[in-house]
Coordinates of C-alpha atoms in Angstrom, one line a residue:
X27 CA -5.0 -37.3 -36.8
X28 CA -5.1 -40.3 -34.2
X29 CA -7.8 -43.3 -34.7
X30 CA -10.4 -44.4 -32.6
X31 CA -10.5 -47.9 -32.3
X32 CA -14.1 -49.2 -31.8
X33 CA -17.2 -46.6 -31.9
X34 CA -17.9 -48.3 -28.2
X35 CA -15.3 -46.5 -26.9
X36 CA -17.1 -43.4 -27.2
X37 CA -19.7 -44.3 -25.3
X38 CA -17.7 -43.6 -21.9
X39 CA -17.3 -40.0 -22.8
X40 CA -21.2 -39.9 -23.5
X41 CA -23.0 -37.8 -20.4
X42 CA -24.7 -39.9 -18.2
X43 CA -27.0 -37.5 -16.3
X44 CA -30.1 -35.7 -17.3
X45 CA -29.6 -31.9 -18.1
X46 CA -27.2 -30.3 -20.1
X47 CA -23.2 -30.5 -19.0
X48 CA -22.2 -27.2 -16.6
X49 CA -21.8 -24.2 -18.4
X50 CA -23.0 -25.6 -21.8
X51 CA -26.7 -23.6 -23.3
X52 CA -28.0 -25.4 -25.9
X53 CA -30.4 -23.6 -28.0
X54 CA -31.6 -25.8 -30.5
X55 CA -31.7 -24.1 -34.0
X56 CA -31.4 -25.3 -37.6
X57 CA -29.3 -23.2 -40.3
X58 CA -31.4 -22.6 -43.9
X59 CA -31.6 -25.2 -46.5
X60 CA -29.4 -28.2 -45.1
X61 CA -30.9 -29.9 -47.8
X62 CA -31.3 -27.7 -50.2
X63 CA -34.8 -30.2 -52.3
X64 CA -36.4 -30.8 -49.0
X65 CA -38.5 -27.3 -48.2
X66 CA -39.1 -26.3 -51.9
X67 CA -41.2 -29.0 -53.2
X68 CA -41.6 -31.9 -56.0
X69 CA -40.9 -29.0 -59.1
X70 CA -37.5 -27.7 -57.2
X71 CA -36.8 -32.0 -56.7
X72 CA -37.0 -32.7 -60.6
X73 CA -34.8 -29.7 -61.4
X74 CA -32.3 -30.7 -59.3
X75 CA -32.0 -34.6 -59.7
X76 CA -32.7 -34.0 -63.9
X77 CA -31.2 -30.6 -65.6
X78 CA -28.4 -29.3 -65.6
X79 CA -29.8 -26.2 -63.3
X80 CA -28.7 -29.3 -60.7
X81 CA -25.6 -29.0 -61.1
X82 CA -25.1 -25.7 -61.4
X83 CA -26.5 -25.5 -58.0
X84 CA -23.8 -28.3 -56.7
X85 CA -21.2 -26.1 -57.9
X86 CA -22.5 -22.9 -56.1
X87 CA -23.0 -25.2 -52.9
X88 CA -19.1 -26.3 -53.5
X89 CA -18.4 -22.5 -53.5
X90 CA -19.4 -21.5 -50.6
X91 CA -19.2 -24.0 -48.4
X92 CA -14.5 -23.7 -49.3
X93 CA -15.2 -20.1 -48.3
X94 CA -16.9 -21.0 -44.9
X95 CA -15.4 -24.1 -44.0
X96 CA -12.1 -24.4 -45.4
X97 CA -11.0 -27.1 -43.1
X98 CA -14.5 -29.0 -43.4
X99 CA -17.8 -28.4 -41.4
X100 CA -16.4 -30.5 -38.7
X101 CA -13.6 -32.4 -37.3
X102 CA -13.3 -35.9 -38.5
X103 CA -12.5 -39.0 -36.4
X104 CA -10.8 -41.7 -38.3
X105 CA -11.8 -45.3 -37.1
X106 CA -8.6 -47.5 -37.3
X107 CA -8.3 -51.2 -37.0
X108 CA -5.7 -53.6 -38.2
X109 CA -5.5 -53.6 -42.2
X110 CA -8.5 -50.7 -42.3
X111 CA -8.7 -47.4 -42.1
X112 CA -11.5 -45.2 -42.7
X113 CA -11.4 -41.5 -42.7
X114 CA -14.4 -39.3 -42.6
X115 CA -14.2 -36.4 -45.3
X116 CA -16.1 -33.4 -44.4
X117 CA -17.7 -31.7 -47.5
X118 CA -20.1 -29.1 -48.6
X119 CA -22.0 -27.7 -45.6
X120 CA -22.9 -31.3 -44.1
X121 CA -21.8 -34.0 -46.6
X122 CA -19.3 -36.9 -45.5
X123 CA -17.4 -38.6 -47.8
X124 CA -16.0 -41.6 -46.9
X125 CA -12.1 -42.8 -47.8
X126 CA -11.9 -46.4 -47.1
X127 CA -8.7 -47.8 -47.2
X128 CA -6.3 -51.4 -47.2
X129 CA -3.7 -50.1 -45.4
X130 CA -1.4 -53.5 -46.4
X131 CA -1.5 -52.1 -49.9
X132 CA -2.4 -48.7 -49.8
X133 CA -5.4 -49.3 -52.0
X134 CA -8.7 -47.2 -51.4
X135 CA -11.9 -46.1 -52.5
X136 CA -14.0 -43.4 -51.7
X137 CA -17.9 -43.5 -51.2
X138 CA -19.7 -40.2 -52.2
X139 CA -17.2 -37.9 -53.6
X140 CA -19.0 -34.7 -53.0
X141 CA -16.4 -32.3 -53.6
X142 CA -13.4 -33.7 -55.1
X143 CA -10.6 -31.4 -53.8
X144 CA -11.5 -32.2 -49.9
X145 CA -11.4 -35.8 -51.4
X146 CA -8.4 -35.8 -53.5
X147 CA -6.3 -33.7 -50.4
X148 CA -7.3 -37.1 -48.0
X149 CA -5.9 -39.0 -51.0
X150 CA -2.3 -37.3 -50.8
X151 CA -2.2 -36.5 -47.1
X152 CA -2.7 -40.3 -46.7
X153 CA -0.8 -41.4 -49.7
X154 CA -3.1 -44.4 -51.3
X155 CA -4.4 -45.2 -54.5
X156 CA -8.0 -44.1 -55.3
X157 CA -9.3 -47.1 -57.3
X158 CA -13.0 -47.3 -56.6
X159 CA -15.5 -44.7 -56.1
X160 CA -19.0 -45.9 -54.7
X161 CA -21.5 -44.3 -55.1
X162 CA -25.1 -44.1 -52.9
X163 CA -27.5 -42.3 -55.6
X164 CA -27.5 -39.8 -58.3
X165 CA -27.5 -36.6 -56.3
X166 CA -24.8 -34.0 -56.9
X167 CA -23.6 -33.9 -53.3
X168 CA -23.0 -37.6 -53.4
X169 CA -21.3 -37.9 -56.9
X170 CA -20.3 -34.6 -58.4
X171 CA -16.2 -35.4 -57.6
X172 CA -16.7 -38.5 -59.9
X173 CA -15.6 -36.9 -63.1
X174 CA -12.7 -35.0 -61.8
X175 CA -11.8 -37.6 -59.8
X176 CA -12.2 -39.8 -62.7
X177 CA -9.2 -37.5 -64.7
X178 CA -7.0 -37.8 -62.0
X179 CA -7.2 -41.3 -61.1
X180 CA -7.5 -43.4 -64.2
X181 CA -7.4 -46.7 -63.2
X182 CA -10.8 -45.7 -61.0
X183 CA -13.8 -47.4 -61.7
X184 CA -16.9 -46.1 -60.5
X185 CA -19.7 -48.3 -59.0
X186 CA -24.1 -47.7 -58.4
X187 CA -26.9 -48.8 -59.8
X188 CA -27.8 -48.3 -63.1
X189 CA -31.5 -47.7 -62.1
X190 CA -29.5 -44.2 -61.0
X191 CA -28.0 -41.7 -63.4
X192 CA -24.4 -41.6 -61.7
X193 CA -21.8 -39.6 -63.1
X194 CA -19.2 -41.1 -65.0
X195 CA -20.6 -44.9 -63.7
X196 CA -18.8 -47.7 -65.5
X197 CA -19.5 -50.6 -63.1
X198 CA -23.3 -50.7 -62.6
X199 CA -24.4 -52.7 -60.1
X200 CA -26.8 -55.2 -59.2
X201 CA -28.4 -55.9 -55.4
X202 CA -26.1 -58.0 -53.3
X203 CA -22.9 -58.3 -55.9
X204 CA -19.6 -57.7 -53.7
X205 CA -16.4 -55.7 -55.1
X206 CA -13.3 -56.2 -54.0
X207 CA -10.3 -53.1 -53.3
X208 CA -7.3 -54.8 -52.1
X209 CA -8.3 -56.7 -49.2
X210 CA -11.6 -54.9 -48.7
X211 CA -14.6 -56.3 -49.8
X212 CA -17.6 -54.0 -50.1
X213 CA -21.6 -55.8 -50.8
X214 CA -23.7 -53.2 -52.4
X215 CA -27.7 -53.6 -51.4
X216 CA -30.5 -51.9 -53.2
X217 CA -32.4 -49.9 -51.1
X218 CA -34.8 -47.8 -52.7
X219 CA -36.8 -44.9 -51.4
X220 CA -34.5 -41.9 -51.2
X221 CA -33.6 -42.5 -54.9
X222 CA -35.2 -45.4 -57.6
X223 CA -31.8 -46.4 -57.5
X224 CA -30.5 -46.1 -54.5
X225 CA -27.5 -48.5 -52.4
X226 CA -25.4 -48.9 -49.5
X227 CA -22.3 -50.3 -49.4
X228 CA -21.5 -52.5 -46.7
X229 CA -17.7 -53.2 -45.5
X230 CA -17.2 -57.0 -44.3
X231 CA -14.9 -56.4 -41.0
X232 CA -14.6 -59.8 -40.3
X233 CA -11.2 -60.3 -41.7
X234 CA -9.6 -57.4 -39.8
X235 CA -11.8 -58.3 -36.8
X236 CA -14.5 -55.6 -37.1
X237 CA -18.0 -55.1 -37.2
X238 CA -19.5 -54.7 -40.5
X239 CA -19.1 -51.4 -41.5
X240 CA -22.7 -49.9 -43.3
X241 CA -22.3 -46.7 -45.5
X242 CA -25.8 -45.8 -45.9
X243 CA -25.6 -42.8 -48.1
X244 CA -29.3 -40.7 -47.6
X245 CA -30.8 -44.0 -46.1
X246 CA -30.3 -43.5 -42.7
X247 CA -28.9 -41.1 -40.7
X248 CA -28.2 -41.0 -36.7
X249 CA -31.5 -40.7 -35.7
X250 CA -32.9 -39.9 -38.7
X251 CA -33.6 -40.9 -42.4
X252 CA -34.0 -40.0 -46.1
X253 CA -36.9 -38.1 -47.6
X254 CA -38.5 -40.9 -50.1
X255 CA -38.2 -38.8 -53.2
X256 CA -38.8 -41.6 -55.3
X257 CA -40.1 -44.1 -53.1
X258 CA -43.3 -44.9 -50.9
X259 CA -43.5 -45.1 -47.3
X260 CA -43.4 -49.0 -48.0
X261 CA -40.7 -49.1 -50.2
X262 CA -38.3 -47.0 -47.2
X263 CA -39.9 -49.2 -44.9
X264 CA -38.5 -52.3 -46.6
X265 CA -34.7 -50.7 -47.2
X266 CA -34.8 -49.7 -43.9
X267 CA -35.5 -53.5 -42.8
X268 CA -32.7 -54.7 -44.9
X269 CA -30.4 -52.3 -43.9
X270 CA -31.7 -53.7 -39.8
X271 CA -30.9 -57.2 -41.1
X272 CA -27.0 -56.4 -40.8
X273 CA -26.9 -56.7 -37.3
X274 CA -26.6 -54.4 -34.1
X275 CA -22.9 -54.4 -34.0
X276 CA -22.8 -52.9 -37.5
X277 CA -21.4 -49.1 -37.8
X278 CA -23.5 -46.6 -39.7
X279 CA -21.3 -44.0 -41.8
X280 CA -24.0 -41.8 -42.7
X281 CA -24.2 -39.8 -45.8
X282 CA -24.8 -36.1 -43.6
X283 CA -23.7 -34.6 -40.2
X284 CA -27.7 -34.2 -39.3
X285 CA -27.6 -35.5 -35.9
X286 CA -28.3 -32.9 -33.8
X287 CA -31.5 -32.2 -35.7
X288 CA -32.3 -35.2 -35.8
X289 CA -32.4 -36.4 -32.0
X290 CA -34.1 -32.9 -30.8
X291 CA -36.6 -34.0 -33.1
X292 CA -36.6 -37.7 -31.9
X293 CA -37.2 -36.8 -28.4
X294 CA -40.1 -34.3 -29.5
X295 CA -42.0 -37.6 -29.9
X296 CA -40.6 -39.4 -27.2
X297 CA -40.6 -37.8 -24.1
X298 CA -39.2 -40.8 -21.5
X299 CA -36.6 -42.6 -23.7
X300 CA -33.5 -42.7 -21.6
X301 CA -31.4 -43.3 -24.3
X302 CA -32.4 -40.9 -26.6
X303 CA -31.7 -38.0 -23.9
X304 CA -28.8 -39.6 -23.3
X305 CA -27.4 -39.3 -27.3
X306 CA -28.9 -36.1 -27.3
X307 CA -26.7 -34.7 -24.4
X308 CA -23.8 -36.5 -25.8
X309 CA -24.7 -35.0 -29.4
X310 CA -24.5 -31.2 -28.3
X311 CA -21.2 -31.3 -26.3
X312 CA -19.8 -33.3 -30.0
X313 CA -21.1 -30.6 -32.1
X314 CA -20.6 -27.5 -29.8
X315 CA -16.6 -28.3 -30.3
X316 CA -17.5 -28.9 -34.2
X317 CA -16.6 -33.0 -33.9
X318 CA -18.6 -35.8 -36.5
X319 CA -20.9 -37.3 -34.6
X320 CA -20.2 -40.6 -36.2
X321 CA -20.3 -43.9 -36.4
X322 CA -23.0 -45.0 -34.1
X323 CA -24.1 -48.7 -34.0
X324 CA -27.4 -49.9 -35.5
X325 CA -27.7 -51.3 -32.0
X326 CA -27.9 -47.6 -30.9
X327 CA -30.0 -46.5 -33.4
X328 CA -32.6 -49.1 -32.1
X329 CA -32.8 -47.6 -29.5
X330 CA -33.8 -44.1 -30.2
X331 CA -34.2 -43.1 -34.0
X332 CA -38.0 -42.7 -34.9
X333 CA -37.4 -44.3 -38.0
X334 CA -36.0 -47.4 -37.1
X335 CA -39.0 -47.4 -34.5
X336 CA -42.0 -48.2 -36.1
X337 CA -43.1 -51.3 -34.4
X338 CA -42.5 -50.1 -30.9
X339 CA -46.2 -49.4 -29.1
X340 CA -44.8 -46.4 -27.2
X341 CA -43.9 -44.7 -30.5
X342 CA -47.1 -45.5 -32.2
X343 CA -48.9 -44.4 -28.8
X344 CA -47.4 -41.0 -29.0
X345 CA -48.3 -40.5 -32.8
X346 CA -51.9 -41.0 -31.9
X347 CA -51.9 -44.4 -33.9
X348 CA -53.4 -47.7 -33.5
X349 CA -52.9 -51.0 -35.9
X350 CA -56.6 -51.6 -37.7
X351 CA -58.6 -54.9 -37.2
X352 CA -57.2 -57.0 -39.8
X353 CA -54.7 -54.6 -40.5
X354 CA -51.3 -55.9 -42.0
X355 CA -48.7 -55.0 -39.3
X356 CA -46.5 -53.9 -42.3
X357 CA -48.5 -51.8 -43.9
X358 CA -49.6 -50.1 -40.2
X359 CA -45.5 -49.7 -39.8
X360 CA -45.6 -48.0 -43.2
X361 CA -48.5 -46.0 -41.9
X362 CA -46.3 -45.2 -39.0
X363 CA -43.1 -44.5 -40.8
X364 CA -45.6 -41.8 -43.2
X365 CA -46.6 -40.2 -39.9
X366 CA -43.3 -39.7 -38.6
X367 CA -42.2 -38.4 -42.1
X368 CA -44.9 -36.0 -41.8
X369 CA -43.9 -34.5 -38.6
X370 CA -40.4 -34.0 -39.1
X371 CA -41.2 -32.2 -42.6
X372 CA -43.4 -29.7 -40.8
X373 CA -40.3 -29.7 -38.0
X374 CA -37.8 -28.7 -40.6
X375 CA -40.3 -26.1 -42.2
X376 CA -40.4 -24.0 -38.8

């Protein structure tokens, strides 16, 4: 598989003009239970996240998803530069992995392990050494590869939060501490919401002359973000803030191919936002010939993700909201953030 070199080279093969490309229909429809805790409700979430009955249901996910996507539920696009290399690994029914790798010493770890045959076949085709897994949160498709991944790799050491229950985790983390794989150094920041427990991993690019590279796990998606099981609206609101602190030329690696969804959503709300019909556009003609739709920027997201959107009047205008007299603008983003939660819920439920 070639590289691409910079996710701004994409943006030339983007579609410029309103409509959908000749001879493309795009009906906009959502397959059943993409996440399998979000339409069933609190009782389904603690049986999943807690008892075994979890687990048992990662391994019947792992099953079908070999049978109906032996090569992976889409095409991945490795993103190359000098010393780096990180490959996009395709798992379960929308899952990516992520194999991050020193190319100098052939040294890699791998964030979110889902299934661990998809993961360990990267690891031979590219020939490294696995010797760190990183793991987002406690969820099964995020870190049910850890233990057999563990047995075949055992100098790996497996990093989160101990606020989690990771597999197999013998490094727990705290916010902010850095790991180092080879030449790659990896920052972990606590961003809770999704999980009590939940990080990203962030890549430092400066030494290979790269934007920062953010592996957000079930934080943030392409236009889209994670359901706070565990968390309030503030709570998201504040790891999504932190997350925004990296800077606009950081890439997002997201934790799930949901962008498709996610943007017809996005421009349910906003009607006029040039930018969002313009990702949208470029979205379908990615996923009609079954390629990842990432990494975008956190520039880009700016620009047309709901969720990252919160304190822009037009947004708040079209949810029918207005900041209180005296109202903290904080807790009226939170308020904001809630709504938006809300309707994309009742989106996915239809």
């Amino acid at each position: 598989q070639s590289c691409h070199w910079a996710a701004g080279q994409r943006a030339s093969r983007e579609p410029g003009s309103r409509g959908l490309p000749e001879g493309v229909e795009y009906i906009p429809t959502r397959k059943k239970a993409k996440n399998p805790m979000k339409p069933v409700g609190v009782a389904w979430y603690s049986l999943y996240a807690r008892t075994r009955l979890g687990y048992l249901f990662y391994q019947r996910q792992v099953k079908k998803a070999r049978e109906r996507y032996p090569h992976g539920h889409s095409v991945p696009q490795p993103y190359c530069v000098p010393g780096v290399k990180i490959l996009p690994i395709p798992v379960l029914s929308n899952n990516y992995s992520y194999l991050v790798i020193d190319t100098g010493s052939s040294q890699a770890a791998v964030i979110d392990p889902s299934d661990p045959l998809a993961v360990q076949a990267a690891i031979e085709q590219e020939g490294v050494m696995l010797e760190a897994i990183f793991c987002t949160h406690k969820h099964w498709d995020h870190s049910g590869g850890n233990e057999a991944l563990c047995q075949k790799h055992s100098s790996c050491r497996v990093y989160g939060s101990a606020l989690d229950a990771i597999p197999q985790l013998t490094n727990p983390l705290a916010d902010r501490e850095k790991v180092s794989v080879g030449c790659l150094t990896f920052e972990a920041l606590a961003t809770p919401g999704h999980t009590v427990g939940h990080m990203v991993y962030v890549l430092d690019g400066a030494p290979f002359g790269s934007p920062p590279c953010l592996f957000s796990g079930d934080l943030l998606f392409l236009a889209g973000c994670g359901e706070p099981f565990e968390g309030s609206p503030e709570t998201m609101l504040a790891s999504l803030d932190m997350a925004m602190g990296l800077g606009e030329d950081t890439l997002l690696w997201p934790g799930h191919e949901y962008a498709l969804e996610c943007l017809t959503f996005a421009s349910l709300l906003e009607l006029d936002n040039s930018a969002l019909e313009q990702k949208l556009q470029w979205a379908v003609q990615q996923r009609q010939e079954k390629r990842s739709t990432c990494p975008s920027t956190l520039g880009e997201e700016q620009t047309y993700n709901p969720f990252l959107r919160t304190h822009r009047p037009e947004l708040q205008e079209a949810l029918g909201l207005w900041q209180g007299t005296g109202e903290d603008p904080d807790a009226f983003r939170a308020r904001v953030l809630k709504e938006v939660r809300r309707r994309k819920d009742l989106y996915q439920a239809t």
